[in-house]
CSV table of C-alpha atoms in Angstrom, one decimal:
chain,number,residue,atom,x,y,z
A,1,MET,CA,-23.2,11.3,27.1
A,2,THR,CA,-21.8,12.3,23.7
A,3,ASP,CA,-18.4,11.0,24.7
A,4,ARG,CA,-20.0,7.6,25.2
A,5,ARG,CA,-20.7,7.3,21.5
A,6,ARG,CA,-17.6,7.2,19.4
A,7,HIS,CA,-17.7,9.4,16.3
A,8,HIS,CA,-17.7,6.6,13.7
A,9,ASP,CA,-20.6,4.8,15.4
A,10,MET,CA,-23.3,6.9,13.6
A,11,GLY,CA,-26.3,4.7,13.1
A,12,GLY,CA,-29.5,6.6,13.9
A,13,LEU,CA,-27.9,10.0,14.4
A,14,PRO,CA,-30.1,12.9,13.1
A,15,ASP,CA,-29.2,13.8,9.6
A,16,SER,CA,-31.4,15.9,7.2
A,17,GLU,CA,-29.1,15.3,4.2
A,18,PRO,CA,-30.5,13.1,1.5
A,19,VAL,CA,-28.3,10.2,0.5
A,20,PRO,CA,-26.0,11.6,-2.1
A,21,THR,CA,-26.5,9.9,-5.5
A,22,ARG,CA,-23.4,11.3,-7.3
A,23,GLU,CA,-20.8,8.6,-7.8
A,24,HIS,CA,-17.2,8.8,-9.0
A,25,LEU,CA,-15.2,6.3,-10.9
A,26,PHE,CA,-12.4,4.8,-8.8
A,27,GLU,CA,-9.1,6.4,-9.6
A,28,PRO,CA,-6.0,4.3,-10.1
A,29,TRP,CA,-4.4,5.6,-6.9
A,30,GLU,CA,-7.6,4.6,-5.0
A,31,LYS,CA,-7.4,1.1,-6.4
A,32,ARG,CA,-3.7,0.9,-5.4
A,33,VAL,CA,-4.6,1.8,-1.8
A,34,ASP,CA,-7.3,-0.9,-1.9
A,35,ALA,CA,-4.8,-3.4,-3.4
A,36,ILE,CA,-2.1,-2.6,-0.7
A,37,LYS,CA,-4.7,-3.2,2.0
A,38,ALA,CA,-5.7,-6.6,0.5
A,39,LEU,CA,-2.1,-7.8,0.1
A,40,LEU,CA,-1.1,-6.7,3.6
A,41,SER,CA,-4.1,-8.6,5.0
A,42,ASP,CA,-3.6,-11.8,3.1
A,43,ASP,CA,-2.4,-15.1,4.6
A,44,LYS,CA,1.0,-14.6,3.1
A,45,ARG,CA,1.7,-11.3,4.8
A,46,ASN,CA,-0.8,-11.1,7.7
A,47,LEU,CA,0.5,-7.7,8.6
A,48,LEU,CA,-2.8,-5.8,9.0
A,49,THR,CA,-6.2,-6.9,10.0
A,50,THR,CA,-9.3,-5.1,8.9
A,51,ASP,CA,-10.0,-4.2,12.5
A,52,GLU,CA,-6.6,-2.6,12.8
A,53,MET,CA,-7.4,-0.5,9.8
A,54,ARG,CA,-10.8,0.4,11.1
A,55,ARG,CA,-9.3,1.3,14.4
A,56,GLY,CA,-6.7,3.5,12.7
A,57,ILE,CA,-9.4,5.3,10.8
A,58,GLU,CA,-11.5,5.9,13.9
A,59,ASP,CA,-8.3,7.2,15.7
A,60,LEU,CA,-7.8,9.8,12.9
A,61,GLY,CA,-10.5,11.8,14.8
A,62,ALA,CA,-14.0,12.9,14.2
A,63,ASP,CA,-13.0,15.6,11.7
A,64,ALA,CA,-11.2,13.1,9.5
A,65,TYR,CA,-14.5,12.5,7.7
A,66,GLU,CA,-14.7,16.1,6.8
A,67,ARG,CA,-11.0,16.6,6.0
A,68,TYR,CA,-10.2,13.4,4.1
A,69,ASN,CA,-11.9,11.3,1.6
A,70,TYR,CA,-12.4,7.6,1.9
A,71,TYR,CA,-9.1,6.3,0.5
A,72,GLU,CA,-7.2,9.1,2.1
A,73,ARG,CA,-8.5,7.8,5.4
A,74,TRP,CA,-7.5,4.3,4.4
A,75,ILE,CA,-3.9,5.1,3.4
A,76,SER,CA,-3.4,7.3,6.5
A,77,SER,CA,-4.5,4.4,8.7
A,78,ILE,CA,-2.5,1.8,6.8
A,79,THR,CA,0.6,4.0,7.0
A,80,ASN,CA,0.3,4.5,10.7
A,81,THR,CA,0.0,0.8,11.4
A,82,LEU,CA,3.0,0.0,9.2
A,83,LEU,CA,5.0,2.6,11.1
A,84,GLN,CA,3.9,1.1,14.4
A,85,LYS,CA,4.8,-2.4,13.3
A,86,LYS,CA,8.3,-1.2,12.2
A,87,VAL,CA,7.8,-2.2,8.6
A,88,PHE,CA,9.4,1.1,7.8
A,89,THR,CA,10.4,4.2,9.8
A,90,VAL,CA,9.2,7.7,9.8
A,91,ASP,CA,12.5,8.7,8.4
A,92,GLU,CA,12.3,6.2,5.5
A,93,LEU,CA,8.8,7.3,4.8
A,94,GLY,CA,9.7,11.0,4.8
A,95,ARG,CA,12.7,10.5,2.5
A,96,LYS,CA,10.6,8.4,0.1
A,97,MET,CA,7.8,11.0,0.0
A,98,ALA,CA,10.3,13.8,-0.6
A,99,GLU,CA,11.9,11.8,-3.4
A,100,ILE,CA,8.5,11.2,-5.1
A,101,GLU,CA,7.6,14.9,-4.8
A,102,ALA,CA,11.0,15.8,-6.3
A,103,ARG,CA,10.4,13.4,-9.2
A,104,GLN,CA,7.2,15.3,-9.9
A,105,GLU,CA,9.0,18.7,-9.9
A,106,ASP,CA,11.5,17.3,-12.4
A,107,LYS,CA,8.9,15.9,-14.7
A,108,PRO,CA,9.8,17.2,-18.2
A,109,LEU,CA,7.3,19.1,-20.2
B,1,MET,CA,2.8,24.7,-13.4
B,2,ASN,CA,2.1,28.4,-14.2
B,3,GLN,CA,4.9,28.5,-16.7
B,4,ARG,CA,3.5,25.5,-18.4
B,5,HIS,CA,0.2,27.2,-18.7
B,6,GLU,CA,1.8,30.4,-20.1
B,7,HIS,CA,3.6,28.2,-22.6
B,8,ALA,CA,0.3,26.8,-23.7
B,9,MET,CA,-1.3,30.2,-23.9
B,10,TYR,CA,1.3,32.1,-25.9
B,11,ASP,CA,3.1,29.4,-27.9
B,12,VAL,CA,0.2,28.3,-30.1
B,13,ASP,CA,2.3,26.8,-32.9
B,14,PRO,CA,0.3,23.5,-33.3
B,15,LEU,CA,3.4,21.6,-34.3
B,16,HIS,CA,4.9,22.4,-30.9
B,17,HIS,CA,1.8,22.2,-28.9
B,18,HIS,CA,1.5,19.2,-26.6
B,19,PRO,CA,-1.7,17.4,-26.7
B,20,PRO,CA,-3.3,17.6,-23.3
B,21,GLN,CA,-2.5,14.7,-21.0
B,22,ALA,CA,-4.4,15.7,-17.9
B,23,ASP,CA,-3.6,12.5,-16.1
B,24,LEU,CA,0.1,12.8,-16.6
B,25,GLU,CA,0.9,16.5,-16.6
B,26,ASP,CA,-1.8,18.7,-15.3
B,27,THR,CA,-2.6,17.3,-11.9
B,28,ARG,CA,-0.3,17.5,-9.0
B,29,LEU,CA,-0.2,14.5,-6.7
B,30,THR,CA,-2.0,15.2,-3.4
B,31,HIS,CA,-0.3,14.5,-0.1
B,32,HIS,CA,-2.1,11.2,0.3
B,33,GLN,CA,-1.3,10.1,-3.3
B,34,VAL,CA,2.3,10.7,-2.5
B,35,MET,CA,1.9,8.8,0.7
B,36,GLN,CA,0.3,5.9,-1.2
B,37,MET,CA,3.2,5.8,-3.7
B,38,ALA,CA,5.8,6.0,-1.0
B,39,VAL,CA,4.2,3.1,0.9
B,40,ALA,CA,4.0,1.0,-2.2
B,41,GLU,CA,7.6,1.7,-3.1
B,42,LEU,CA,8.8,0.9,0.4
B,43,LEU,CA,6.8,-2.3,0.6
B,44,ILE,CA,8.3,-3.3,-2.8
B,45,GLU,CA,11.9,-2.4,-1.8
B,46,LYS,CA,11.5,-4.4,1.4
B,47,ASN,CA,10.2,-7.4,-0.5
B,48,ILE,CA,7.0,-7.4,1.4
B,49,VAL,CA,4.9,-7.1,-1.8
B,50,SER,CA,6.0,-7.2,-5.4
B,51,ALA,CA,5.0,-4.9,-8.2
B,52,ASP,CA,3.5,-7.9,-9.9
B,53,GLU,CA,1.4,-8.8,-6.9
B,54,LEU,CA,0.1,-5.2,-6.7
B,55,ARG,CA,-0.8,-5.2,-10.4
B,56,ALA,CA,-2.4,-8.6,-10.2
B,57,GLN,CA,-4.5,-7.6,-7.2
B,58,ILE,CA,-5.8,-4.5,-9.1
B,59,ASP,CA,-6.5,-6.6,-12.1
B,60,PHE,CA,-8.4,-9.1,-9.9
B,61,MET,CA,-10.4,-6.3,-8.3
B,62,ASP,CA,-11.4,-5.0,-11.7
B,63,THR,CA,-12.9,-8.4,-12.5
B,64,ILE,CA,-15.3,-8.2,-9.5
B,65,THR,CA,-18.4,-6.4,-10.7
B,66,PRO,CA,-22.1,-6.6,-9.7
B,67,ALA,CA,-22.5,-9.0,-12.7
B,68,ARG,CA,-21.3,-11.7,-10.5
B,69,GLY,CA,-24.1,-11.2,-8.0
B,70,ALA,CA,-26.5,-10.7,-10.9
B,71,ALA,CA,-25.6,-14.2,-12.3
B,72,LEU,CA,-26.4,-15.8,-9.0
B,73,VAL,CA,-29.7,-14.0,-8.8
B,74,ALA,CA,-30.7,-14.9,-12.3
B,75,ARG,CA,-29.9,-18.5,-11.7
B,76,ALA,CA,-31.9,-18.5,-8.5
B,77,TRP,CA,-34.9,-17.0,-10.3
B,78,THR,CA,-34.8,-19.9,-12.9
B,79,ASP,CA,-33.9,-22.8,-10.6
B,80,ALA,CA,-35.7,-23.1,-7.3
B,81,GLY,CA,-33.3,-25.8,-6.0
B,82,PHE,CA,-30.3,-23.4,-6.7
B,83,LYS,CA,-32.1,-20.7,-4.9
B,84,ASP,CA,-32.5,-22.8,-1.8
B,85,ARG,CA,-28.8,-23.8,-1.9
B,86,LEU,CA,-27.8,-20.1,-2.4
B,87,VAL,CA,-29.7,-19.0,0.6
B,88,ALA,CA,-28.4,-22.0,2.7
B,89,ASP,CA,-24.7,-21.7,1.6
B,90,SER,CA,-23.8,-19.0,-0.9
B,91,LYS,CA,-20.2,-20.0,-1.3
B,92,ALA,CA,-21.0,-23.6,-2.3
B,93,ALA,CA,-23.9,-22.5,-4.6
B,94,ALA,CA,-21.7,-19.8,-6.3
B,95,ALA,CA,-19.0,-22.5,-6.9
B,96,GLU,CA,-21.6,-24.5,-8.8
B,97,ILE,CA,-21.5,-21.8,-11.5
B,98,GLY,CA,-17.8,-21.3,-11.2
B,99,LEU,CA,-17.7,-18.2,-9.0
B,100,ASP,CA,-15.4,-17.9,-6.0
B,101,ILE,CA,-17.0,-15.4,-3.7
B,102,GLY,CA,-14.1,-15.2,-1.3
B,103,PRO,CA,-13.2,-16.0,2.3
B,104,ILE,CA,-15.8,-13.9,4.1
B,105,PRO,CA,-19.2,-15.6,4.5
B,106,ILE,CA,-21.9,-13.9,2.5
B,107,LEU,CA,-25.5,-14.4,3.7
B,108,VAL,CA,-28.1,-14.1,1.0
B,109,MET,CA,-31.3,-12.4,2.2
B,110,GLU,CA,-34.3,-13.3,0.1
B,111,ASN,CA,-37.0,-10.8,-0.6
B,112,THR,CA,-40.5,-12.1,-0.6
B,113,ALA,CA,-44.0,-10.7,-0.9
B,114,LYS,CA,-43.8,-10.3,2.9
B,115,ILE,CA,-40.2,-9.3,3.6
B,116,HIS,CA,-37.9,-6.7,2.0
B,117,ASN,CA,-34.3,-6.6,3.0
B,118,LEU,CA,-31.9,-3.7,3.1
B,119,ILE,CA,-28.1,-3.8,3.9
B,120,VAL,CA,-26.1,-1.1,5.7
B,121,CYS,CA,-22.9,-0.8,7.7
B,122,THR,CA,-23.4,1.9,10.3
B,123,LEU,CA,-19.9,1.5,11.7
B,124,CYS,CA,-17.9,1.8,8.5
B,125,SER,CA,-18.7,0.5,5.1
B,126,CYS,CA,-18.7,-3.4,5.1
B,127,TYR,CA,-19.9,-4.6,1.8
B,128,PRO,CA,-19.9,-7.9,-0.1
B,129,ARG,CA,-16.8,-6.9,-2.0
B,130,PHE,CA,-16.0,-10.3,-3.4
B,131,LEU,CA,-19.4,-10.5,-4.9
B,132,LEU,CA,-20.3,-6.9,-5.9
B,133,GLY,CA,-16.9,-5.1,-6.0
B,134,ILE,CA,-16.0,-1.8,-4.3
B,135,PRO,CA,-18.9,-0.2,-2.5
B,136,PRO,CA,-20.5,2.8,-4.2
B,137,ASP,CA,-20.0,6.3,-2.7
B,138,TRP,CA,-23.6,6.6,-1.4
B,139,TYR,CA,-23.2,3.4,0.6
B,140,LYS,CA,-20.2,4.9,2.3
B,141,SER,CA,-21.9,8.3,2.9
B,142,ARG,CA,-22.6,9.6,6.4
B,143,SER,CA,-26.2,10.1,5.4
B,144,TYR,CA,-26.8,6.5,4.4
B,145,ARG,CA,-24.9,5.1,7.4
B,146,ARG,CA,-26.9,7.3,9.8
B,147,ARG,CA,-30.4,7.1,8.3
B,148,ALA,CA,-30.7,3.7,6.6
B,149,ILE,CA,-31.0,2.1,10.0
B,150,ASN,CA,-33.7,4.2,11.7
B,151,GLU,CA,-35.6,5.7,8.8
B,152,PRO,CA,-35.1,3.1,6.1
B,153,ARG,CA,-38.4,3.7,4.3
B,154,LYS,CA,-37.5,7.4,3.8
B,155,VAL,CA,-34.1,6.4,2.5
B,156,LEU,CA,-35.7,3.9,0.1
B,157,ALA,CA,-38.1,6.6,-1.1
B,158,GLU,CA,-35.0,8.7,-2.0
B,159,PHE,CA,-34.0,5.9,-4.3
B,160,GLY,CA,-37.5,5.8,-5.8
B,161,THR,CA,-38.3,2.6,-3.9
B,162,GLU,CA,-41.6,2.4,-2.1
B,163,ILE,CA,-42.2,-0.6,0.2
B,164,GLY,CA,-45.8,-1.1,1.3
B,165,HIS,CA,-46.5,-1.0,5.0
B,166,GLU,CA,-47.9,-4.6,4.7
B,167,VAL,CA,-44.3,-5.7,4.0
B,168,GLU,CA,-41.9,-6.2,6.8
B,169,LEU,CA,-38.7,-4.1,6.2
B,170,ARG,CA,-35.7,-5.9,7.6
B,171,VAL,CA,-32.5,-3.8,7.8
B,172,HIS,CA,-29.2,-5.7,8.3
B,173,ASP,CA,-26.4,-3.9,10.0
B,174,SER,CA,-23.2,-5.4,8.7
B,175,THR,CA,-21.2,-5.1,11.9
B,176,ALA,CA,-19.0,-8.2,12.2
B,177,ASP,CA,-17.9,-11.3,10.3
B,178,MET,CA,-20.7,-11.8,7.7
B,179,ARG,CA,-21.5,-9.9,4.6
B,180,TYR,CA,-24.9,-9.6,3.0
B,181,MET,CA,-26.5,-9.7,-0.4
B,182,VAL,CA,-30.2,-9.2,-1.1
B,183,LEU,CA,-31.9,-11.7,-3.4
B,184,PRO,CA,-34.6,-9.5,-5.0
B,185,MET,CA,-37.9,-10.9,-6.2
B,186,ARG,CA,-38.2,-11.7,-9.9
B,187,PRO,CA,-40.3,-9.0,-11.5
B,188,GLN,CA,-43.7,-9.8,-13.1
B,189,GLY,CA,-43.8,-10.1,-16.8
B,190,THR,CA,-40.4,-11.7,-17.2
B,191,GLY,CA,-41.6,-15.3,-17.8
B,192,ALA,CA,-40.2,-15.4,-21.3
B,193,MET,CA,-36.8,-14.1,-20.5
B,194,ASP,CA,-33.8,-16.4,-20.3
B,195,GLU,CA,-31.2,-16.4,-17.6
B,196,ALA,CA,-28.8,-14.0,-19.4
B,197,ALA,CA,-31.6,-11.5,-20.0
B,198,LEU,CA,-32.8,-11.8,-16.4
B,199,ALA,CA,-29.3,-11.1,-15.1
B,200,GLU,CA,-29.4,-7.8,-17.0
B,201,LEU,CA,-32.3,-6.6,-14.8
B,202,VAL,CA,-30.3,-7.2,-11.6
B,203,THR,CA,-28.5,-4.0,-10.7
B,204,ARG,CA,-26.0,-3.5,-7.9
B,205,ASP,CA,-28.5,-1.4,-6.0
B,206,CYS,CA,-31.1,-4.2,-6.2
B,207,MET,CA,-28.6,-6.5,-4.4
B,208,VAL,CA,-28.1,-3.9,-1.6
B,209,GLY,CA,-31.9,-3.6,-1.3
B,210,VAL,CA,-32.3,0.1,-2.2
B,211,ALA,CA,-33.8,-0.7,-5.6
B,212,LEU,CA,-36.1,-3.2,-7.2
B,213,PRO,CA,-35.4,-4.9,-10.6
B,214,ARG,CA,-37.5,-3.5,-13.4
B,215,PRO,CA,-38.6,-5.5,-16.4
C,1,MET,CA,-16.6,-23.2,22.1
C,2,SER,CA,-19.1,-21.8,24.5
C,3,ASN,CA,-22.1,-21.0,22.3
C,4,ARG,CA,-24.3,-20.1,25.1
C,5,PHE,CA,-27.3,-19.0,23.3
C,6,ALA,CA,-29.8,-20.9,21.1
C,7,ILE,CA,-31.9,-19.6,18.2
C,8,GLY,CA,-35.0,-18.1,19.7
C,9,ASP,CA,-33.3,-17.0,22.9
C,10,SER,CA,-34.2,-13.5,24.2
C,11,VAL,CA,-31.0,-11.6,24.8
C,12,ARG,CA,-30.1,-8.1,26.0
C,13,VAL,CA,-27.1,-6.2,24.7
C,14,ARG,CA,-24.9,-5.0,27.6
C,15,THR,CA,-25.1,-1.3,28.4
C,16,ALA,CA,-21.4,-0.6,28.2
C,17,PHE,CA,-19.3,2.2,26.6
C,18,PRO,CA,-15.7,1.1,26.2
C,19,ALA,CA,-13.4,3.8,24.9
C,20,GLY,CA,-11.6,1.6,22.3
C,21,HIS,CA,-12.5,-0.1,19.1
C,22,CYS,CA,-15.6,-2.3,19.2
C,23,ARG,CA,-18.2,-3.5,16.8
C,24,THR,CA,-21.4,-3.3,18.8
C,25,PRO,CA,-23.4,-0.3,17.6
C,26,PHE,CA,-24.3,2.3,20.2
C,27,TYR,CA,-27.9,2.3,19.2
C,28,CYS,CA,-28.5,-1.3,20.3
C,29,ARG,CA,-26.8,-1.2,23.7
C,30,GLY,CA,-29.2,-2.0,26.5
C,31,LYS,CA,-31.8,-3.3,24.0
C,32,THR,CA,-33.4,-6.7,23.9
C,33,GLY,CA,-33.7,-8.9,20.8
C,34,THR,CA,-34.0,-12.5,19.7
C,35,VAL,CA,-31.2,-14.7,18.5
C,36,THR,CA,-31.9,-15.7,14.9
C,37,ARG,CA,-28.6,-17.3,13.9
C,38,TYR,CA,-25.3,-18.6,15.2
C,39,CYS,CA,-22.7,-17.3,12.7
C,40,GLY,CA,-19.7,-19.3,14.0
C,41,ASP,CA,-16.8,-18.6,16.3
C,42,PHE,CA,-14.6,-15.6,15.4
C,43,ARG,CA,-11.7,-13.7,16.9
C,44,ASN,CA,-12.6,-10.7,18.9
C,45,PRO,CA,-12.3,-7.4,17.0
C,46,GLU,CA,-11.5,-5.6,20.2
C,47,GLU,CA,-8.3,-7.6,20.3
C,48,LEU,CA,-7.6,-7.8,16.5
C,49,ALA,CA,-7.8,-4.0,16.3
C,50,TYR,CA,-4.8,-3.7,18.7
C,51,GLY,CA,-2.6,-6.3,17.1
C,52,VAL,CA,-3.6,-9.4,19.1
C,53,TYR,CA,-4.0,-12.0,16.4
C,54,ASP,CA,-4.1,-15.1,18.5
C,55,GLY,CA,-6.9,-14.3,20.9
C,56,ALA,CA,-9.6,-16.8,21.7
C,57,ARG,CA,-12.5,-17.2,19.3
C,58,SER,CA,-16.0,-16.8,20.5
C,59,ALA,CA,-19.5,-17.1,19.2
C,60,VAL,CA,-21.1,-14.4,17.0
C,61,TYR,CA,-24.8,-14.3,16.7
C,62,ARG,CA,-27.3,-12.5,14.6
C,63,VAL,CA,-29.8,-10.8,16.9
C,64,ARG,CA,-33.2,-9.4,15.6
C,65,PHE,CA,-34.7,-6.3,17.1
C,66,ALA,CA,-38.0,-4.7,16.6
C,67,GLN,CA,-37.4,-1.3,15.1
C,68,THR,CA,-39.9,0.2,17.5
C,69,ASP,CA,-37.8,-1.1,20.4
C,70,LEU,CA,-34.6,0.6,19.0
C,71,TRP,CA,-36.2,3.9,18.0
C,72,PRO,CA,-39.0,5.4,20.1
C,73,ASP,CA,-40.1,7.6,17.3
C,74,TYR,CA,-39.8,5.0,14.5
C,75,ASP,CA,-42.4,5.9,11.9
C,76,GLY,CA,-42.7,2.6,10.0
C,77,PRO,CA,-45.0,-0.3,10.8
C,78,ALA,CA,-44.5,-2.2,14.0
C,79,HIS,CA,-43.4,-5.4,12.2
C,80,ASP,CA,-40.2,-3.8,10.8
C,81,LYS,CA,-37.0,-5.3,12.1
C,82,CYS,CA,-33.3,-4.7,12.4
C,83,ASP,CA,-30.8,-7.6,12.4
C,84,ILE,CA,-27.3,-7.1,13.9
C,85,GLU,CA,-24.3,-9.4,14.3
C,86,ILE,CA,-23.2,-9.3,17.9
C,87,TYR,CA,-20.3,-11.0,19.7
C,88,GLU,CA,-21.2,-13.2,22.6
C,89,HIS,CA,-19.5,-11.2,25.3
C,90,TRP,CA,-21.9,-8.3,24.6
C,91,LEU,CA,-25.0,-10.4,25.2
C,92,VAL,CA,-26.8,-11.3,28.4
C,93,GLY,CA,-29.6,-13.9,28.6
C,94,GLU,CA,-32.8,-12.1,29.4
C,95,ASP,CA,-34.2,-14.9,31.6
C,96,ALA,CA,-30.9,-15.4,33.4
């Protein structure tokens, strides 16, 4: 029976936690993820539907909600869809990420 | 990183001491932040998006705040004809006061003495983003998504909002192609206030239905 | 488009459990409610989620349920309601 309900479909599940009231200000990188999503979904690009992104988040697995925060789930889903659509390759992504990490290491004091 | 900290610890000459720039120097990028930067750079290199478009989109998002929704509510409180048009067709009504509320239909749910409305998205976190901006953390929380639907009165109580049992509580699960905004009731004792002052009373949480405007 | 249901119709949500992406909440499946609004014709999220951008559009309705029908142990008053947007292929006419 539990397999019948997909993990993201959580309305009415027992939960004794109060609704958390602490809020955080959105960080620049979170806004950039949001902006990437909006641009990829616009009429000019039409590369990513909201449903594709939701599906990608659901497919990260039930523990993604514990392991990743909101925009980490978004960028993971967006990236997977762009790979699947051959917008870029795994190799291109890997090299670019390594390049960015190297830039960080080299950052002067 | 450690070396940098040692430098700060032992070399205390103020002339050579860097002022702290936490955003720039002290925080390592996380794996997902690196992924975000890589995706952005690849999209720009491949001419799918431009850096200007990205900046413009972020600037645009920054302009969308709950003040937009509050302006609609305040106008509806002071103009009954506008209220009727807002409930019937929010996009057209918003355009009357110069607001573009975006491509996704937003249904305005009017609170009355007999009905209180509450918005949730149990499946993800659908929200009237073109009207109120990015959804708050609590709206996206598991607790809200699980409980707002089947124990809404308890959830409202956590927000300090008591809805009498004589009032019908109507929860809207935002599952598909509409988005929702709650049109709260104008509080008592605000008869002398003008539209701008009224708009100040209308918080984001009032327009999701978890709070009531207070005079 | 088809638009099979009218406002006021009694409808039941299909008792189905597809493994893929869909937008019909688990808690309303098999439950009966009343159509309160026709929202328009929209593409099917079950296709959009898998890259099918040119599928047929079909009607989306708002369906109102009594909370006490959805939750046997609902502790609020009997007049409390829950409104959900549901795609036509998930709905069956109750008098059919």
